[in-house]
PDB file of C-alpha atoms in Angstrom:
ATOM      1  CA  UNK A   1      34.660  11.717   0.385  1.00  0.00           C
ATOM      2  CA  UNK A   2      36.389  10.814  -2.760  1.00  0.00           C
ATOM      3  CA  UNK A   3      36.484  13.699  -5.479  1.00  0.00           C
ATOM      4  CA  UNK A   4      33.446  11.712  -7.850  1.00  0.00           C
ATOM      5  CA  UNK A   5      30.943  10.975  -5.037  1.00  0.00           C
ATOM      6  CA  UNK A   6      28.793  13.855  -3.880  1.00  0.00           C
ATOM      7  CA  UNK A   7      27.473  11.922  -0.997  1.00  0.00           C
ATOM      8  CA  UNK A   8      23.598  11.810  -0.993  1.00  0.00           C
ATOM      9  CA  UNK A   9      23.364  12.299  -4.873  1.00  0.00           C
ATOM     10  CA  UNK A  10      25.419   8.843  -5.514  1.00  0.00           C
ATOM     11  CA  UNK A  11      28.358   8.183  -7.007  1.00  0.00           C
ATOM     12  CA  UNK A  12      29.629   9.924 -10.462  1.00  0.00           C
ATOM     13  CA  UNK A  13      29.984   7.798 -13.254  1.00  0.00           C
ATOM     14  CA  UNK A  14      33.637   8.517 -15.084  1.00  0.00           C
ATOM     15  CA  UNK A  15      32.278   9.752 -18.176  1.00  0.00           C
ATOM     16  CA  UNK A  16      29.393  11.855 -16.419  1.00  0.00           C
ATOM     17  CA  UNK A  17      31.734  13.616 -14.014  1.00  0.00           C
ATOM     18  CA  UNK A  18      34.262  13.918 -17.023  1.00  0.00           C
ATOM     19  CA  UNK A  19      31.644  15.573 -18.980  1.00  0.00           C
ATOM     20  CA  UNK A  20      28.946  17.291 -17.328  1.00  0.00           C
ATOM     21  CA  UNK A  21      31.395  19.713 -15.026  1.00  0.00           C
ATOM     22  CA  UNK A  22      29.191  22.927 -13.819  1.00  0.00           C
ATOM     23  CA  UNK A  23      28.053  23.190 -10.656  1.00  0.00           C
ATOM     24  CA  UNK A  24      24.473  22.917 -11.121  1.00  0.00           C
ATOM     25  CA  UNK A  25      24.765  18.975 -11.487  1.00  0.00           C
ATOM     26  CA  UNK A  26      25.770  19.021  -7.967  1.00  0.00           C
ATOM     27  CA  UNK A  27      23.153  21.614  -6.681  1.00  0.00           C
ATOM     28  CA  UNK A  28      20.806  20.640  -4.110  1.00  0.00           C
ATOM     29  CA  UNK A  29      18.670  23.378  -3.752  1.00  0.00           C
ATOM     30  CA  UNK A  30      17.918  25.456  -7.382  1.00  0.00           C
ATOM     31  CA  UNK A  31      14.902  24.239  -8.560  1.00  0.00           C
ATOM     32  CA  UNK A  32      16.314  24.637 -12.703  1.00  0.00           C
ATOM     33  CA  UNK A  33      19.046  22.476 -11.331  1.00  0.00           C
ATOM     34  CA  UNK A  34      18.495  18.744 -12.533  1.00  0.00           C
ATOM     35  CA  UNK A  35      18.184  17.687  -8.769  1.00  0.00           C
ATOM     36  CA  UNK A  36      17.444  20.737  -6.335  1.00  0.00           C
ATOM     37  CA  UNK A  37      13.933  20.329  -7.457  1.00  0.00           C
ATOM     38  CA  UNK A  38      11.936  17.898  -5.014  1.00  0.00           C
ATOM     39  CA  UNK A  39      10.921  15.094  -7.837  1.00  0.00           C
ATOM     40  CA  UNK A  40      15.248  15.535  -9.463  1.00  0.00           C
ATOM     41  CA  UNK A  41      16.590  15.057  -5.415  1.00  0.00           C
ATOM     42  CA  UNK A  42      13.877  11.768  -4.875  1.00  0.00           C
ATOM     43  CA  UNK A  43      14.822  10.378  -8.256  1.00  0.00           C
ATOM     44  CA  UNK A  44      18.493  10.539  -8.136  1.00  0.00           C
ATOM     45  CA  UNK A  45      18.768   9.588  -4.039  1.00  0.00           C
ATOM     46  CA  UNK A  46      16.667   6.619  -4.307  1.00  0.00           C
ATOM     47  CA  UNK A  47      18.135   5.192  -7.629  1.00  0.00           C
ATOM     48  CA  UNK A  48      21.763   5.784  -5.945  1.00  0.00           C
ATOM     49  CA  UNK A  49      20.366   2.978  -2.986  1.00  0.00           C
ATOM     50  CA  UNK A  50      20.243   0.337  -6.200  1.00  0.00           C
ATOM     51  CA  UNK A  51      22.810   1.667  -8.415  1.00  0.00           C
ATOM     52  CA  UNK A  52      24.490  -1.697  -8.505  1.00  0.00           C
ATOM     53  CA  UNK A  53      21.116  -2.982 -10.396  1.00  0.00           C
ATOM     54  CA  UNK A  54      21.929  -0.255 -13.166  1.00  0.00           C
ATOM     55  CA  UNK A  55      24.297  -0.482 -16.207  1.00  0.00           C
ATOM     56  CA  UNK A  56      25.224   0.681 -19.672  1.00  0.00           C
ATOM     57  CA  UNK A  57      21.358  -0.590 -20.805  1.00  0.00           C
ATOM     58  CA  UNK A  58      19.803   1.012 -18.604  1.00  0.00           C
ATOM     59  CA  UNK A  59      16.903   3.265 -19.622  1.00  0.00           C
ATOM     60  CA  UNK A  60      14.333   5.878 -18.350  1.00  0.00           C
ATOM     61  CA  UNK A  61      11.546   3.715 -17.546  1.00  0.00           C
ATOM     62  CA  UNK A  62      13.959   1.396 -15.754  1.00  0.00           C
ATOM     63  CA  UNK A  63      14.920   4.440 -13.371  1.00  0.00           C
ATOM     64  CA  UNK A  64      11.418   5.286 -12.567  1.00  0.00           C
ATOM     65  CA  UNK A  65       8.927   2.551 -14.445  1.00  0.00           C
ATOM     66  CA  UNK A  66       5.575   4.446 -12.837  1.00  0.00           C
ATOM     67  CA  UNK A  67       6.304   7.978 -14.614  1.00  0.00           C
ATOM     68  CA  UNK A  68       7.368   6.359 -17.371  1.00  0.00           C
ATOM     69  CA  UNK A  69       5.549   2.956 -18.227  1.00  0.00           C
ATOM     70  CA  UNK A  70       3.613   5.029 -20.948  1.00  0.00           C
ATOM     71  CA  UNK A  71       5.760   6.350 -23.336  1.00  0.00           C
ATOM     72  CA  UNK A  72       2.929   8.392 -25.175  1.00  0.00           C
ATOM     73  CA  UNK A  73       1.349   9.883 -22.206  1.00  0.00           C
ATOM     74  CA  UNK A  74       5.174  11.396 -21.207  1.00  0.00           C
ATOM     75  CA  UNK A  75       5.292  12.970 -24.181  1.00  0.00           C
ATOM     76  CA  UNK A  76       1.631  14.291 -24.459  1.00  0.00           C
ATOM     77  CA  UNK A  77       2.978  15.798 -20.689  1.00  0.00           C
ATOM     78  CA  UNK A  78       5.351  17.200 -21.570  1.00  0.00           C
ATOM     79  CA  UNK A  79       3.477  19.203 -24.517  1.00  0.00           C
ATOM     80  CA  UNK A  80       0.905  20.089 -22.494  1.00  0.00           C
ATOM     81  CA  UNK A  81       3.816  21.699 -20.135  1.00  0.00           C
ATOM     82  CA  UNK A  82       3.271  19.668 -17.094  1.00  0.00           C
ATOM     83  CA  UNK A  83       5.825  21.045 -14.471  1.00  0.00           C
ATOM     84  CA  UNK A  84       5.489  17.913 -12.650  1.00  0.00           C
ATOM     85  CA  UNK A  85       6.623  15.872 -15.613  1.00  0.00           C
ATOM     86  CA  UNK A  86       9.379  18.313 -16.839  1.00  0.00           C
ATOM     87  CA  UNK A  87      11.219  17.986 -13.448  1.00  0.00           C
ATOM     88  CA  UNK A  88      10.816  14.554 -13.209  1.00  0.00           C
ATOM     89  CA  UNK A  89      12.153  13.606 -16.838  1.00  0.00           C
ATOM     90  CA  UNK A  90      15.237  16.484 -16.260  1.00  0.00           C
ATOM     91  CA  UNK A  91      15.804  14.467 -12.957  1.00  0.00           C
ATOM     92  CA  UNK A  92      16.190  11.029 -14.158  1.00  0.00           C
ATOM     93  CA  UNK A  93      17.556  11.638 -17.626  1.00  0.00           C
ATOM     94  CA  UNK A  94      20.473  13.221 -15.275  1.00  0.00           C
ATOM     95  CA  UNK A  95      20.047  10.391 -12.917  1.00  0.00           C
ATOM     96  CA  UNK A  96      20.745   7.950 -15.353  1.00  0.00           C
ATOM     97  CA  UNK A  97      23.970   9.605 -16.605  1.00  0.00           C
ATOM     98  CA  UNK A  98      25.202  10.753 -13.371  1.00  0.00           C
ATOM     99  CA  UNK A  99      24.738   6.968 -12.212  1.00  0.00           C
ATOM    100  CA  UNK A 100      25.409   5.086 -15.403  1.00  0.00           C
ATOM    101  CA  UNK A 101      27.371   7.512 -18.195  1.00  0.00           C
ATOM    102  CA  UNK A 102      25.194   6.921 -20.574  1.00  0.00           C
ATOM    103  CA  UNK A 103      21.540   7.458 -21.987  1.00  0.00           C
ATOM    104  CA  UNK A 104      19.607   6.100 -24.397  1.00  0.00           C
ATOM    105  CA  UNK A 105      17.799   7.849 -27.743  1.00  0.00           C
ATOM    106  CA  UNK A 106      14.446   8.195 -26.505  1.00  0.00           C
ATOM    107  CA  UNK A 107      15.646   9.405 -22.970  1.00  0.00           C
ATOM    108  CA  UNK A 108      17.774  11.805 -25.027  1.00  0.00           C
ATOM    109  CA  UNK A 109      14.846  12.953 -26.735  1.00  0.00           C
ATOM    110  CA  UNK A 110      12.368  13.303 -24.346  1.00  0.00           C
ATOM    111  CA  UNK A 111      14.952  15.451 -21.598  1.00  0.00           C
ATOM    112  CA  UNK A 112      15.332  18.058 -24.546  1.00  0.00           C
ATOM    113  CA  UNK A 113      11.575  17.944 -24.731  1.00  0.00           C
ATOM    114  CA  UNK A 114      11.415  18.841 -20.890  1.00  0.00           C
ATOM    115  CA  UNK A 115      13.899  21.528 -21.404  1.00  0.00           C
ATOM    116  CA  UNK A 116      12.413  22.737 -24.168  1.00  0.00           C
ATOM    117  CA  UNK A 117       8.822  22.806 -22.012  1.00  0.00           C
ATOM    118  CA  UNK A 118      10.807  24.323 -19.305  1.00  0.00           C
ATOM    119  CA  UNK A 119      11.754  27.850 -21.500  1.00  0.00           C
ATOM    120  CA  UNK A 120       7.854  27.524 -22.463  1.00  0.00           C
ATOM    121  CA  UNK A 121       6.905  27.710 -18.770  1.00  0.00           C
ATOM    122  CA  UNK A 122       9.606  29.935 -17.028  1.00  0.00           C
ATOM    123  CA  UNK A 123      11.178  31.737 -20.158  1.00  0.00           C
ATOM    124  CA  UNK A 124      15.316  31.008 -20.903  1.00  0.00           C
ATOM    125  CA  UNK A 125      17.186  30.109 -17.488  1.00  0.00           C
ATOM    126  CA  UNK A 126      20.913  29.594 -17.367  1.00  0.00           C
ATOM    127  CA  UNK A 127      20.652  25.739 -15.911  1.00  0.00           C
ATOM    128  CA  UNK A 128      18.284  24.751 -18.563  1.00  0.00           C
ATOM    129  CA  UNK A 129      20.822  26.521 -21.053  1.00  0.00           C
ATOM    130  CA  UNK A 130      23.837  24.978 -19.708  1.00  0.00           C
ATOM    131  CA  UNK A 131      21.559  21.267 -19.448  1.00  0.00           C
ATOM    132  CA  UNK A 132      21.024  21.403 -23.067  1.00  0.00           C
ATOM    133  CA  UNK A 133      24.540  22.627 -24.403  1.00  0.00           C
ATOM    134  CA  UNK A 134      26.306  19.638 -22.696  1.00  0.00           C
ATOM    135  CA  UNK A 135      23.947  17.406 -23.313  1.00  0.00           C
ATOM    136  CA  UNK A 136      24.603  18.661 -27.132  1.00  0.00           C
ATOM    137  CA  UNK A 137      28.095  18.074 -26.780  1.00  0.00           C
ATOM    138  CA  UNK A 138      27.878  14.669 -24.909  1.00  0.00           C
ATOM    139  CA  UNK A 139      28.353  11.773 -26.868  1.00  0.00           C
TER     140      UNK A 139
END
């Protein structure tokens, strides 16, 4: 297995496995991790099956387009502190970079939303705290 490819999570894109370093983004089974929850593993195995479909352009509601066909009801969600919808925008905002190095404002936006609902839920973890800082300090 080469170095950037964790197997069943897909592939790393250059500048996500540059970047985005800790552990957690490899985690499998810690629910604050970005895919050891069961809506962050489905999201980032199944889009790794197509990731030849995805590129630079690629968006949110191109990962998943039935969580995310509504842009106003995602963020009514995720201030309402829907678990459900926290895990799944974590998940494929970190799909999409993992897969594609990139992500685009309103993904940005909404994924420190869903951390931000996260402390409001389950009070400060370290994986939400070490999501948000690199996403901070990622281009």
């Amino acid at each position: 297995m080469a170095a950037d490819d964790d197997g069943d999570l897909g592939p790393k894109h250059p500048a996500f496995a540059a970047h985005f370093r800790d552990p957690i983004y490899d985690e499998q089974a810690d629910d604050f991790a970005p895919f050891g929850n069961d809506e962050g593993w489905d999201l980032v195995v199944l889009t790794a099956r197509r990731a030849d479909e995805l590129d630079g352009s690629t968006t949110l509601a191109q990962i998943d387009p039935e969580w995310f066909g509504d842009e106003a009801e995602v963020v009514a969600a995720l201030d309402d502190d829907d678990v459900d919808m926290v895990d799944v925008v974590i998940g494929a905002a970190f799909t999409l970079l993992r897969l594609t190095g990139q992500i685009d404002d309103f993904g940005r936006a909404l994924v420190f939303r869903a951390l931000d609902a996260r402390d409001r839920v389950y009070g400060a973890q370290p994986q939400t705290e070490r999501m948000r800082g690199d996403l901070l300090a990622f281009g």
